[in-house]
Amino acid sequence: MACQDAIPVVPQHLLGTWVTDDPRFAGRTFEITHTHVKIVQEQGGQPVVESIHKIERKPVGRNTLFTFYTRDDADPDQKPGKIIFEYDPGDDGVIHFKNQAPAWKKRVEPLL
């Protein structure tokens, strides 16, 4: 019987679509699901979707530094990637990407 890689567990508080009010990133979103990340780099643009293969967590004070190891399932020849960000649990949760000033907050969907 062949060994299979363990499915990484994405923390519940990271699941959802993340947005920023910074006008330089207008229309961009960063979505995290149980198995994938989806990045929309311009409003109405084609999303980049990558599967999550491994997650590393490192405490940084009250925050957590996350490294998501990803792969583009549509292009198996593409080199695996890394998405690195710091999660701050304050203010209902905020993501800060390395070398990027804006704070990304989880988009709240209106109740119907």
MMTF fields as JSON, N, C-alpha, C and O atoms, coordinates in Angstrom:
{
  "mmtfVersion": "1.0.0",
  "mmtfProducer": "UNKNOWN",
  "numBonds": 447,
  "numAtoms": 448,
  "numGroups": 112,
  "numChains": 1,
  "numModels": 1,
  "chainsPerModel": [1],
  "groupsPerChain": [112],
  "chainIdList": ["A"],
  "bondAtomList": [4, 2, 8, 6, 12, 10, 16, 14, 20, 18, 24, 22, 28, 26, 32, 30, 36, 34, 40, 38, 44, 42, 48, 46, 52, 50, 56, 54, 60, 58, 64, 62, 68, 66, 72, 70, 76, 74, 80, 78, 84, 82, 88, 86, 92, 90, 96, 94, 100, 98, 104, 102, 108, 106, 112, 110, 116, 114, 120, 118, 124, 122, 128, 126, 132, 130, 136, 134, 140, 138, 144, 142, 148, 146, 152, 150, 156, 154, 160, 158, 164, 162, 168, 166, 172, 170, 176, 174, 180, 178, 184, 182, 188, 186, 192, 190, 196, 194, 200, 198, 204, 202, 208, 206, 212, 210, 216, 214, 220, 218, 224, 222, 228, 226, 232, 230, 236, 234, 240, 238, 244, 242, 248, 246, 252, 250, 256, 254, 260, 258, 264, 262, 268, 266, 272, 270, 276, 274, 280, 278, 284, 282, 288, 286, 292, 290, 296, 294, 300, 298, 304, 302, 308, 306, 312, 310, 316, 314, 320, 318, 324, 322, 328, 326, 332, 330, 336, 334, 340, 338, 344, 342, 348, 346, 352, 350, 356, 354, 360, 358, 364, 362, 368, 366, 372, 370, 376, 374, 380, 378, 384, 382, 388, 386, 392, 390, 396, 394, 400, 398, 404, 402, 408, 406, 412, 410, 416, 414, 420, 418, 424, 422, 428, 426, 432, 430, 436, 434, 440, 438, 444, 442],
  "bondOrderList": [1, 1, 1, 1, 1, 1, 1, 1, 1, 1, 1, 1, 1, 1, 1, 1, 1, 1, 1, 1, 1, 1, 1, 1, 1, 1, 1, 1, 1, 1, 1, 1, 1, 1, 1, 1, 1, 1, 1, 1, 1, 1, 1, 1, 1, 1, 1, 1, 1, 1, 1, 1, 1, 1, 1, 1, 1, 1, 1, 1, 1, 1, 1, 1, 1, 1, 1, 1, 1, 1, 1, 1, 1, 1, 1, 1, 1, 1, 1, 1, 1, 1, 1, 1, 1, 1, 1, 1, 1, 1, 1, 1, 1, 1, 1, 1, 1, 1, 1, 1, 1, 1, 1, 1, 1, 1, 1, 1, 1, 1, 1],
  "groupList": [{"groupName": "MET", "atomNameList": ["N", "CA", "C", "O"], "elementList": ["N", "C", "C", "O"], "formalChargeList": [0, 0, 0, 0], "bondAtomList": [1, 0, 2, 1, 3, 2], "bondOrderList": [1, 1, 2], "singleLetterCode": "M", "chemCompType": "L-PEPTIDE LINKING"}, {"groupName": "ALA", "atomNameList": ["N", "CA", "C", "O"], "elementList": ["N", "C", "C", "O"], "formalChargeList": [0, 0, 0, 0], "bondAtomList": [1, 0, 2, 1, 3, 2], "bondOrderList": [1, 1, 2], "singleLetterCode": "A", "chemCompType": "L-PEPTIDE LINKING"}, {"groupName": "CYS", "atomNameList": ["N", "CA", "C", "O"], "elementList": ["N", "C", "C", "O"], "formalChargeList": [0, 0, 0, 0], "bondAtomList": [1, 0, 2, 1, 3, 2], "bondOrderList": [1, 1, 2], "singleLetterCode": "C", "chemCompType": "L-PEPTIDE LINKING"}, {"groupName": "GLN", "atomNameList": ["N", "CA", "C", "O"], "elementList": ["N", "C", "C", "O"], "formalChargeList": [0, 0, 0, 0], "bondAtomList": [1, 0, 2, 1, 3, 2], "bondOrderList": [1, 1, 2], "singleLetterCode": "Q", "chemCompType": "L-PEPTIDE LINKING"}, {"groupName": "ASP", "atomNameList": ["N", "CA", "C", "O"], "elementList": ["N", "C", "C", "O"], "formalChargeList": [0, 0, 0, 0], "bondAtomList": [1, 0, 2, 1, 3, 2], "bondOrderList": [1, 1, 2], "singleLetterCode": "D", "chemCompType": "L-PEPTIDE LINKING"}, {"groupName": "ILE", "atomNameList": ["N", "CA", "C", "O"], "elementList": ["N", "C", "C", "O"], "formalChargeList": [0, 0, 0, 0], "bondAtomList": [1, 0, 2, 1, 3, 2], "bondOrderList": [1, 1, 2], "singleLetterCode": "I", "chemCompType": "L-PEPTIDE LINKING"}, {"groupName": "PRO", "atomNameList": ["N", "CA", "C", "O"], "elementList": ["N", "C", "C", "O"], "formalChargeList": [0, 0, 0, 0], "bondAtomList": [1, 0, 2, 1, 3, 2], "bondOrderList": [1, 1, 2], "singleLetterCode": "P", "chemCompType": "L-PEPTIDE LINKING"}, {"groupName": "VAL", "atomNameList": ["N", "CA", "C", "O"], "elementList": ["N", "C", "C", "O"], "formalChargeList": [0, 0, 0, 0], "bondAtomList": [1, 0, 2, 1, 3, 2], "bondOrderList": [1, 1, 2], "singleLetterCode": "V", "chemCompType": "L-PEPTIDE LINKING"}, {"groupName": "HIS", "atomNameList": ["N", "CA", "C", "O"], "elementList": ["N", "C", "C", "O"], "formalChargeList": [0, 0, 0, 0], "bondAtomList": [1, 0, 2, 1, 3, 2], "bondOrderList": [1, 1, 2], "singleLetterCode": "H", "chemCompType": "L-PEPTIDE LINKING"}, {"groupName": "LEU", "atomNameList": ["N", "CA", "C", "O"], "elementList": ["N", "C", "C", "O"], "formalChargeList": [0, 0, 0, 0], "bondAtomList": [1, 0, 2, 1, 3, 2], "bondOrderList": [1, 1, 2], "singleLetterCode": "L", "chemCompType": "L-PEPTIDE LINKING"}, {"groupName": "GLY", "atomNameList": ["N", "CA", "C", "O"], "elementList": ["N", "C", "C", "O"], "formalChargeList": [0, 0, 0, 0], "bondAtomList": [1, 0, 2, 1, 3, 2], "bondOrderList": [1, 1, 2], "singleLetterCode": "G", "chemCompType": "PEPTIDE LINKING"}, {"groupName": "THR", "atomNameList": ["N", "CA", "C", "O"], "elementList": ["N", "C", "C", "O"], "formalChargeList": [0, 0, 0, 0], "bondAtomList": [1, 0, 2, 1, 3, 2], "bondOrderList": [1, 1, 2], "singleLetterCode": "T", "chemCompType": "L-PEPTIDE LINKING"}, {"groupName": "TRP", "atomNameList": ["N", "CA", "C", "O"], "elementList": ["N", "C", "C", "O"], "formalChargeList": [0, 0, 0, 0], "bondAtomList": [1, 0, 2, 1, 3, 2], "bondOrderList": [1, 1, 2], "singleLetterCode": "W", "chemCompType": "L-PEPTIDE LINKING"}, {"groupName": "ARG", "atomNameList": ["N", "CA", "C", "O"], "elementList": ["N", "C", "C", "O"], "formalChargeList": [0, 0, 0, 0], "bondAtomList": [1, 0, 2, 1, 3, 2], "bondOrderList": [1, 1, 2], "singleLetterCode": "R", "chemCompType": "L-PEPTIDE LINKING"}, {"groupName": "PHE", "atomNameList": ["N", "CA", "C", "O"], "elementList": ["N", "C", "C", "O"], "formalChargeList": [0, 0, 0, 0], "bondAtomList": [1, 0, 2, 1, 3, 2], "bondOrderList": [1, 1, 2], "singleLetterCode": "F", "chemCompType": "L-PEPTIDE LINKING"}, {"groupName": "GLU", "atomNameList": ["N", "CA", "C", "O"], "elementList": ["N", "C", "C", "O"], "formalChargeList": [0, 0, 0, 0], "bondAtomList": [1, 0, 2, 1, 3, 2], "bondOrderList": [1, 1, 2], "singleLetterCode": "E", "chemCompType": "L-PEPTIDE LINKING"}, {"groupName": "LYS", "atomNameList": ["N", "CA", "C", "O"], "elementList": ["N", "C", "C", "O"], "formalChargeList": [0, 0, 0, 0], "bondAtomList": [1, 0, 2, 1, 3, 2], "bondOrderList": [1, 1, 2], "singleLetterCode": "K", "chemCompType": "L-PEPTIDE LINKING"}, {"groupName": "SER", "atomNameList": ["N", "CA", "C", "O"], "elementList": ["N", "C", "C", "O"], "formalChargeList": [0, 0, 0, 0], "bondAtomList": [1, 0, 2, 1, 3, 2], "bondOrderList": [1, 1, 2], "singleLetterCode": "S", "chemCompType": "L-PEPTIDE LINKING"}, {"groupName": "ASN", "atomNameList": ["N", "CA", "C", "O"], "elementList": ["N", "C", "C", "O"], "formalChargeList": [0, 0, 0, 0], "bondAtomList": [1, 0, 2, 1, 3, 2], "bondOrderList": [1, 1, 2], "singleLetterCode": "N", "chemCompType": "L-PEPTIDE LINKING"}, {"groupName": "TYR", "atomNameList": ["N", "CA", "C", "O"], "elementList": ["N", "C", "C", "O"], "formalChargeList": [0, 0, 0, 0], "bondAtomList": [1, 0, 2, 1, 3, 2], "bondOrderList": [1, 1, 2], "singleLetterCode": "Y", "chemCompType": "L-PEPTIDE LINKING"}],
  "groupTypeList": [0, 1, 2, 3, 4, 1, 5, 6, 7, 7, 6, 3, 8, 9, 9, 10, 11, 12, 7, 11, 4, 4, 6, 13, 14, 1, 10, 13, 11, 14, 15, 5, 11, 8, 11, 8, 7, 16, 5, 7, 3, 15, 3, 10, 10, 3, 6, 7, 7, 15, 17, 5, 8, 16, 5, 15, 13, 16, 6, 7, 10, 13, 18, 11, 9, 14, 11, 14, 19, 11, 13, 4, 4, 1, 4, 6, 4, 3, 16, 6, 10, 16, 5, 5, 14, 15, 19, 4, 6, 10, 4, 4, 10, 7, 5, 8, 14, 16, 18, 3, 1, 6, 1, 12, 16, 16, 13, 7, 15, 6, 9, 9],
  "groupIdList": [1, 2, 3, 4, 5, 6, 7, 8, 9, 10, 11, 12, 13, 14, 15, 16, 17, 18, 19, 20, 21, 22, 23, 24, 25, 26, 27, 28, 29, 30, 31, 32, 33, 34, 35, 36, 37, 38, 39, 40, 41, 42, 43, 44, 45, 46, 47, 48, 49, 50, 51, 52, 53, 54, 55, 56, 57, 58, 59, 60, 61, 62, 63, 64, 65, 66, 67, 68, 69, 70, 71, 72, 73, 74, 75, 76, 77, 78, 79, 80, 81, 82, 83, 84, 85, 86, 87, 88, 89, 90, 91, 92, 93, 94, 95, 96, 97, 98, 99, 100, 101, 102, 103, 104, 105, 106, 107, 108, 109, 110, 111, 112],
  "secStructList": [7, 7, 7, 7, 7, 7, 7, 7, 7, 7, 7, 4, 4, 4, 7, 3, 3, 3, 3, 7, 7, 7, 4, 4, 4, 6, 6, 7, 3, 3, 3, 3, 7, 1, 1, 3, 3, 3, 3, 3, 7, 1, 6, 6, 7, 7, 7, 3, 3, 3, 3, 3, 3, 3, 3, 3, 3, 3, 3, 3, 6, 6, 3, 3, 3, 3, 3, 3, 3, 3, 3, 7, 6, 6, 7, 6, 6, 1, 7, 7, 3, 3, 3, 3, 3, 3, 3, 3, 7, 1, 6, 6, 7, 3, 3, 3, 3, 6, 6, 7, 7, 7, 7, 3, 3, 3, 7, 7, 7, 7, 7, 7],
  "xCoordList": [0.843, 0.0, 0.889, 1.809, 0.633, 1.448, 1.078, -0.086, 2.079, 1.841, 1.298, 1.723, 0.365, -0.155, 0.255, 0.364, 0.482, 0.783, -0.431, -1.573, -0.162, -1.246, -1.828, -1.103, -3.117, -3.769, -3.538, -3.876, -2.968, -2.724, -4.04, -5.019, -4.048, -5.241, -5.099, -4.226, -5.97, -5.983, -6.807, -7.947, -6.238, -7.004, -8.301, -8.319, -9.367, -10.697, -10.692, -11.378, -9.931, -9.953, -9.305, -9.439, -8.607, -8.006, -8.913, -8.709, -9.903, -10.78, -11.626, -12.209, -11.69, -12.511, -11.762, -10.654, -12.382, -11.807, -11.285, -11.986, -10.04, -9.357, -9.209, -8.867, -9.47, -9.41, -8.694, -8.52, -8.285, -7.677, -8.318, -8.807, -8.307, -8.829, -7.781, -8.092, -6.548, -5.466, -5.776, -5.931, -5.868, -6.232, -5.244, -5.614, -3.995, -3.021, -3.394, -2.92, -4.241, -4.629, -6.125, -6.717, -6.738, -8.173, -8.521, -7.852, -9.564, -10.023, -9.288, -9.672, -8.248, -7.497, -8.097, -8.551, -8.088, -8.547, -7.605, -6.891, -7.626, -6.836, -7.791, -8.232, -8.115, -9.082, -8.372, -7.517, -8.741, -8.187, -9.338, -10.313, -9.208, -10.179, -9.45, -8.281, -10.12, -9.498, -8.351, -7.46, -8.364, -7.387, -6.642, -5.645, -7.106, -6.532, -6.415, -7.067, -5.571, -5.563, -5.897, -5.475, -6.656, -7.045, -6.713, -7.178, -5.91, -5.491, -6.023, -5.739, -6.8, -7.282, -6.452, -6.512, -5.679, -4.74, -5.299, -4.673, -6.473, -7.145, -8.625, -9.02, -9.431, -10.872, -11.316, -11.004, -12.05, -12.526, -11.47, -11.734, -10.27, -9.178, -9.288, -10.061, -8.509, -8.454, -7.723, -6.597, -8.332, -7.659, -6.532, -6.566, -5.538, -4.485, -4.914, -5.099, -5.072, -5.529, -4.43, -3.954, -4.034, -2.985, -3.438, -4.101, -3.077, -3.419, -2.389, -1.212, -2.85, -2.001, -1.481, -2.26, -0.145, 0.442, 1.077, 1.274, 1.394, 2.021, 1.835, 1.826, 1.684, 1.556, 2.518, 2.542, 3.313, 4.168, 3.657, 3.221, 3.724, 3.291, 4.43, 5.117, 4.624, 5.659, 5.089, 4.711, 5.022, 4.531, 5.469, 6.69, 4.875, 5.62, 4.854, 3.982, 5.177, 4.394, 2.981, 2.778, 1.996, 0.597, 0.192, -0.862, 1.029, 0.742, 1.297, 1.998, 0.967, 1.494, 1.985, 1.272, 3.215, 3.769, 3.422, 3.804, 2.696, 2.293, 3.084, 3.312, 3.497, 4.064, 3.215, 3.177, 2.535, 1.76, 2.614, 3.056, 2.848, 3.553, 2.482, 1.606, 2.565, 1.491, 2.016, 3.217, 1.074, 1.399, 0.247, -0.922, 0.588, -0.404, -0.812, -0.05, -2.003, -2.469, -2.639, -2.56, -2.872, -3.057, -1.728, -1.713, -0.616, 0.706, 1.666, 2.429, 1.633, 2.464, 3.967, 4.747, 4.392, 5.812, 6.29, 7.491, 5.33, 5.696, 6.299, 5.853, 7.316, 7.99, 6.999, 6.233, 7.004, 6.126, 6.409, 7.531, 5.366, 5.5, 5.306, 4.945, 5.556, 5.346, 4.574, 4.843, 3.619, 2.902, 3.153, 2.794, 3.776, 4.168, 3.427, 3.44, 2.784, 2.083, 2.019, 2.158, 1.801, 1.645, 0.181, -0.427, -0.376, -1.764, -1.794, -1.179, -2.511, -2.705, -4.156, -5.069, -4.387, -5.763, -6.544, -7.763, -5.882, -6.567, -7.424, -7.238, -8.379, -9.235, -9.948, -10.029, -10.458, -11.179, -10.309, -10.835, -9.001, -8.088, -7.604, -8.398, -6.287, -5.659, -4.481, -3.747, -4.307, -3.156, -2.234, -2.679, -0.939, 0.091, 1.042, 1.633, 1.185, 2.144, 3.506, 3.603, 4.556, 5.902, 6.105, 5.62, 6.825, 7.167, 5.946, 5.995, 4.844, 3.632, 3.018, 2.812, 2.729, 2.218, 0.736, 0.382, -0.136, -1.555, -1.949, -1.358, -2.977, -3.577, -4.715, -5.495, -4.798, -5.865, -6.827, -6.414, -8.118, -9.138, -10.095, -10.283, -10.691, -11.626, -12.898, -13.483, -13.306, -14.519, -15.726, -15.832, -16.602, -17.809, -18.941, -19.26, -19.535, -20.644, -21.92, -22.19, -22.715, -23.968, -24.966, -25.045, -25.716, -26.757, -27.939, -28.29, -28.546, -29.707, -30.976, -32.063],
  "yCoordList": [-1.18, 0.0, 1.244, 1.344, 2.164, 3.374, 4.382, 4.499, 5.107, 6.179, 7.398, 7.725, 8.052, 9.292, 10.428, 10.245, 11.601, 12.771, 13.112, 13.002, 13.526, 13.97, 15.262, 16.112, 15.393, 16.61, 17.681, 17.472, 18.832, 19.878, 20.446, 20.561, 20.794, 21.353, 22.872, 23.404, 23.551, 25.01, 25.46, 25.026, 26.329, 26.81, 27.496, 28.24, 27.242, 27.763, 29.285, 29.819, 29.987, 31.454, 32.036, 33.231, 31.212, 31.69, 31.464, 32.076, 30.6, 30.278, 31.486, 32.151, 31.761, 32.864, 33.711, 33.375, 34.81, 35.729, 36.952, 37.559, 37.299, 38.411, 39.566, 39.356, 40.788, 41.988, 43.099, 43.012, 44.138, 45.305, 46.574, 46.605, 47.623, 48.922, 49.745, 50.813, 49.262, 50.004, 50.131, 49.118, 51.373, 51.556, 50.924, 50.635, 50.705, 50.061, 48.609, 48.024, 48.039, 46.642, 46.507, 45.471, 47.552, 47.546, 46.37, 46.125, 45.658, 44.525, 43.229, 42.191, 43.259, 42.029, 41.321, 41.954, 40.002, 39.197, 38.022, 37.603, 37.509, 36.343, 35.427, 35.756, 34.275, 33.362, 32.1, 31.552, 31.655, 30.422, 29.46, 29.795, 28.242, 27.174, 26.066, 26.221, 24.978, 23.854, 23.236, 22.614, 23.399, 22.71, 23.607, 23.181, 24.839, 25.698, 27.156, 27.585, 27.9, 29.355, 29.872, 29.307, 30.95, 31.549, 33.032, 33.725, 33.512, 34.897, 35.566, 35.129, 36.636, 37.439, 38.716, 39.483, 38.938, 40.051, 41.33, 42.386, 41.25, 42.452, 42.142, 41.015, 43.152, 42.961, 42.39, 42.934, 41.285, 40.627, 39.772, 39.161, 39.724, 38.955, 37.474, 37.043, 36.712, 35.264, 34.941, 35.399, 34.164, 33.845, 32.835, 31.992, 32.946, 31.943, 31.011, 31.453, 29.728, 28.758, 27.726, 27.101, 27.559, 26.6, 25.735, 26.214, 24.451, 23.556, 23.689, 23.954, 23.503, 23.596, 22.2, 21.262, 22.069, 20.756, 20.639, 19.538, 21.786, 21.775, 23.152, 24.161, 23.19, 24.457, 24.429, 23.475, 25.496, 25.659, 26.861, 27.861, 26.735, 27.8, 28.129, 27.239, 29.449, 29.863, 31.011, 32.044, 30.839, 31.929, 33.133, 32.985, 34.335, 35.591, 36.508, 37.264, 36.442, 37.171, 36.624, 35.415, 37.52, 37.051, 36.622, 36.015, 36.935, 36.61, 35.23, 34.596, 34.787, 33.535, 33.789, 34.36, 33.358, 33.427, 32.112, 31.037, 32.208, 31.031, 30.959, 31.973, 29.757, 29.484, 28.387, 27.265, 28.709, 27.734, 27.294, 28.126, 26.002, 25.439, 25.013, 24.209, 25.561, 25.374, 24.822, 24.824, 24.352, 23.846, 24.184, 24.067, 24.6, 24.895, 23.569, 22.989, 23.099, 21.809, 21.834, 20.785, 23.012, 23.125, 23.018, 22.744, 23.231, 23.184, 22.401, 22.998, 21.065, 20.237, 20.442, 20.039, 21.06, 21.319, 22.581, 22.821, 23.386, 24.626, 24.3, 23.39, 25.066, 24.898, 25.177, 26.137, 24.348, 24.617, 26.006, 26.506, 26.616, 27.971, 28.032, 27.046, 29.222, 29.495, 30.798, 31.765, 30.81, 32.028, 32.242, 31.408, 33.377, 33.647, 34.894, 35.936, 34.762, 35.904, 35.744, 34.649, 36.887, 36.891, 37.159, 38.075, 36.349, 36.509, 37.141, 36.633, 38.25, 38.951, 38.726, 39.136, 38.078, 37.782, 39.009, 38.928, 40.141, 41.351, 41.935, 41.634, 42.786, 43.482, 42.514, 42.76, 41.428, 40.383, 39.644, 39.006, 39.719, 38.98, 39.795, 40.338, 39.877, 40.65, 39.85, 39.22, 39.877, 39.242, 40.333, 41.321, 40.138, 41.018, 40.14, 39.198, 40.455, 39.748, 40.394, 41.6, 39.593, 40.145, 41.191, 41.035, 42.254, 43.333, 44.044, 44.585, 44.041, 44.711, 45.429, 44.813, 46.699, 47.483, 47.235, 47.23, 47.03, 47.0, 45.787, 44.71, 46.022, 44.935, 44.34, 45.066, 43.037, 42.328, 41.778, 41.115, 42.067, 41.61, 40.679, 40.77, 39.788, 38.845, 39.587, 40.346, 39.35, 39.987, 39.32, 38.096, 40.149, 39.655, 39.716, 40.78, 38.578, 38.511, 39.005, 38.629, 39.839, 40.316, 39.175, 38.252, 39.261, 38.264, 38.535, 39.689, 37.48, 37.63, 37.639, 37.757],
  "zCoordList": [0.0, 0.0, 0.0, 0.812, -0.876, -1.004, 0.07, 0.455, 0.55, 1.522, 0.798, -0.31, 1.435, 0.871, 1.794, 3.006, 1.215, 2.026, 2.877, 2.432, 4.102, 4.967, 4.404, 3.887, 4.509, 4.046, 5.105, 6.27, 4.723, 5.715, 6.244, 5.508, 7.513, 8.131, 8.192, 8.878, 7.465, 7.459, 8.665, 8.829, 9.513, 10.662, 10.227, 9.246, 10.953, 10.635, 10.485, 9.614, 11.319, 11.288, 10.026, 9.766, 9.242, 7.99, 6.785, 5.736, 6.92, 5.793, 5.397, 6.253, 4.113, 3.619, 2.613, 2.194, 2.232, 1.257, 1.991, 2.8, 1.692, 2.344, 1.353, 0.189, 1.828, 0.993, 1.761, 2.976, 1.042, 1.666, 1.121, -0.008, 1.946, 1.517, 0.78, 0.252, 0.737, 0.091, -1.405, -2.087, -1.927, -3.347, -4.329, -5.467, -3.911, -4.81, -5.106, -6.079, -4.266, -4.431, -4.686, -4.383, -5.245, -5.532, -6.441, -7.445, -6.078, -6.882, -6.625, -7.165, -5.822, -5.533, -4.327, -3.374, -4.389, -3.263, -3.064, -3.975, -1.85, -1.48, -0.731, 0.37, -1.324, -0.732, -0.258, -0.953, 0.932, 1.497, 1.743, 2.415, 1.181, 1.444, 2.204, 2.556, 2.452, 3.152, 2.351, 2.93, 1.026, 0.182, -0.803, -1.386, -0.998, -2.037, -1.584, -0.632, -2.292, -2.21, -3.608, -4.617, -3.638, -4.914, -4.821, -3.916, -5.757, -5.762, -7.02, -8.136, -6.831, -7.945, -7.919, -6.959, -8.977, -8.992, -9.6, -9.502, -10.227, -10.721, -10.824, -11.119, -10.577, -10.592, -11.926, -12.985, -11.862, -13.07, -13.748, -14.784, -13.168, -13.76, -13.471, -12.615, -14.194, -14.026, -12.724, -12.531, -11.827, -10.566, -10.755, -11.652, -9.887, -9.785, -8.659, -7.525, -8.96, -7.968, -7.759, -8.707, -6.498, -6.166, -5.004, -4.084, -5.049, -3.953, -2.832, -3.078, -1.617, -0.433, -0.112, 0.059, -0.03, 0.232, 1.61, 2.124, 2.201, 3.517, 4.132, 3.426, 5.459, 6.176, 7.353, 8.131, 7.471, 8.644, 9.429, 8.859, 10.76, 11.657, 12.606, 13.108, 12.851, 13.796, 14.63, 14.078, 15.964, 16.804, 16.745, 16.788, 16.647, 16.664, 17.617, 17.188, 18.907, 19.902, 19.924, 20.034, 19.818, 19.774, 18.368, 18.181, 17.382, 15.985, 15.622, 16.411, 14.415, 13.87, 12.458, 11.633, 12.185, 10.834, 10.141, 10.604, 9.029, 8.262, 6.963, 6.302, 6.609, 5.291, 4.666, 5.17, 3.57, 2.812, 1.635, 0.842, 1.514, 0.361, -0.634, -0.315, -1.843, -2.815, -4.139, -4.412, -4.942, -6.281, -7.217, -6.849, -8.422, -9.451, -10.097, -10.87, -9.778, -10.304, -11.815, -12.455, -12.405, -13.854, -14.598, -15.798, -13.902, -14.531, -13.634, -12.875, -13.718, -12.841, -13.026, -12.163, -14.132, -14.356, -13.643, -13.518, -13.176, -12.489, -11.116, -10.419, -10.761, -9.476, -8.335, -8.412, -7.274, -6.131, -5.563, -5.632, -5.001, -4.479, -2.975, -2.332, -2.428, -1.015, -0.892, -1.605, 0.014, 0.364, 1.845, 2.677, 2.166, 3.547, 4.026, 3.371, 5.18, 5.763, 7.276, 7.819, 7.937, 9.384, 9.7, 9.148, 10.593, 11.005, 12.395, 13.333, 12.514, 13.783, 14.2, 13.484, 15.351, 15.755, 16.222, 16.368, 16.46, 16.897, 15.797, 14.617, 16.202, 15.243, 14.303, 13.099, 14.845, 14.091, 13.081, 12.17, 13.225, 12.361, 11.187, 10.42, 11.054, 9.987, 9.446, 10.207, 8.136, 7.486, 6.971, 6.386, 7.198, 6.643, 5.833, 6.363, 4.547, 3.709, 3.884, 4.111, 3.778, 3.878, 2.784, 1.663, 3.122, 2.186, 1.616, 0.511, 2.377, 1.919, 3.114, 4.159, 2.983, 4.098, 4.427, 5.606, 3.444, 3.795, 4.631, 4.548, 5.437, 6.207, 5.386, 4.77, 5.383, 4.68, 5.734, 6.684, 5.546, 6.477, 5.755, 4.542, 6.523, 5.937, 5.509, 6.282, 4.268, 3.749, 4.422, 4.486, 4.905, 5.545, 4.536, 4.006, 4.279, 3.318, 3.99, 5.131, 3.313, 3.924, 4.117, 3.307, 5.198, 5.444, 4.53, 4.284, 4.033, 3.143, 3.944, 3.378]
}
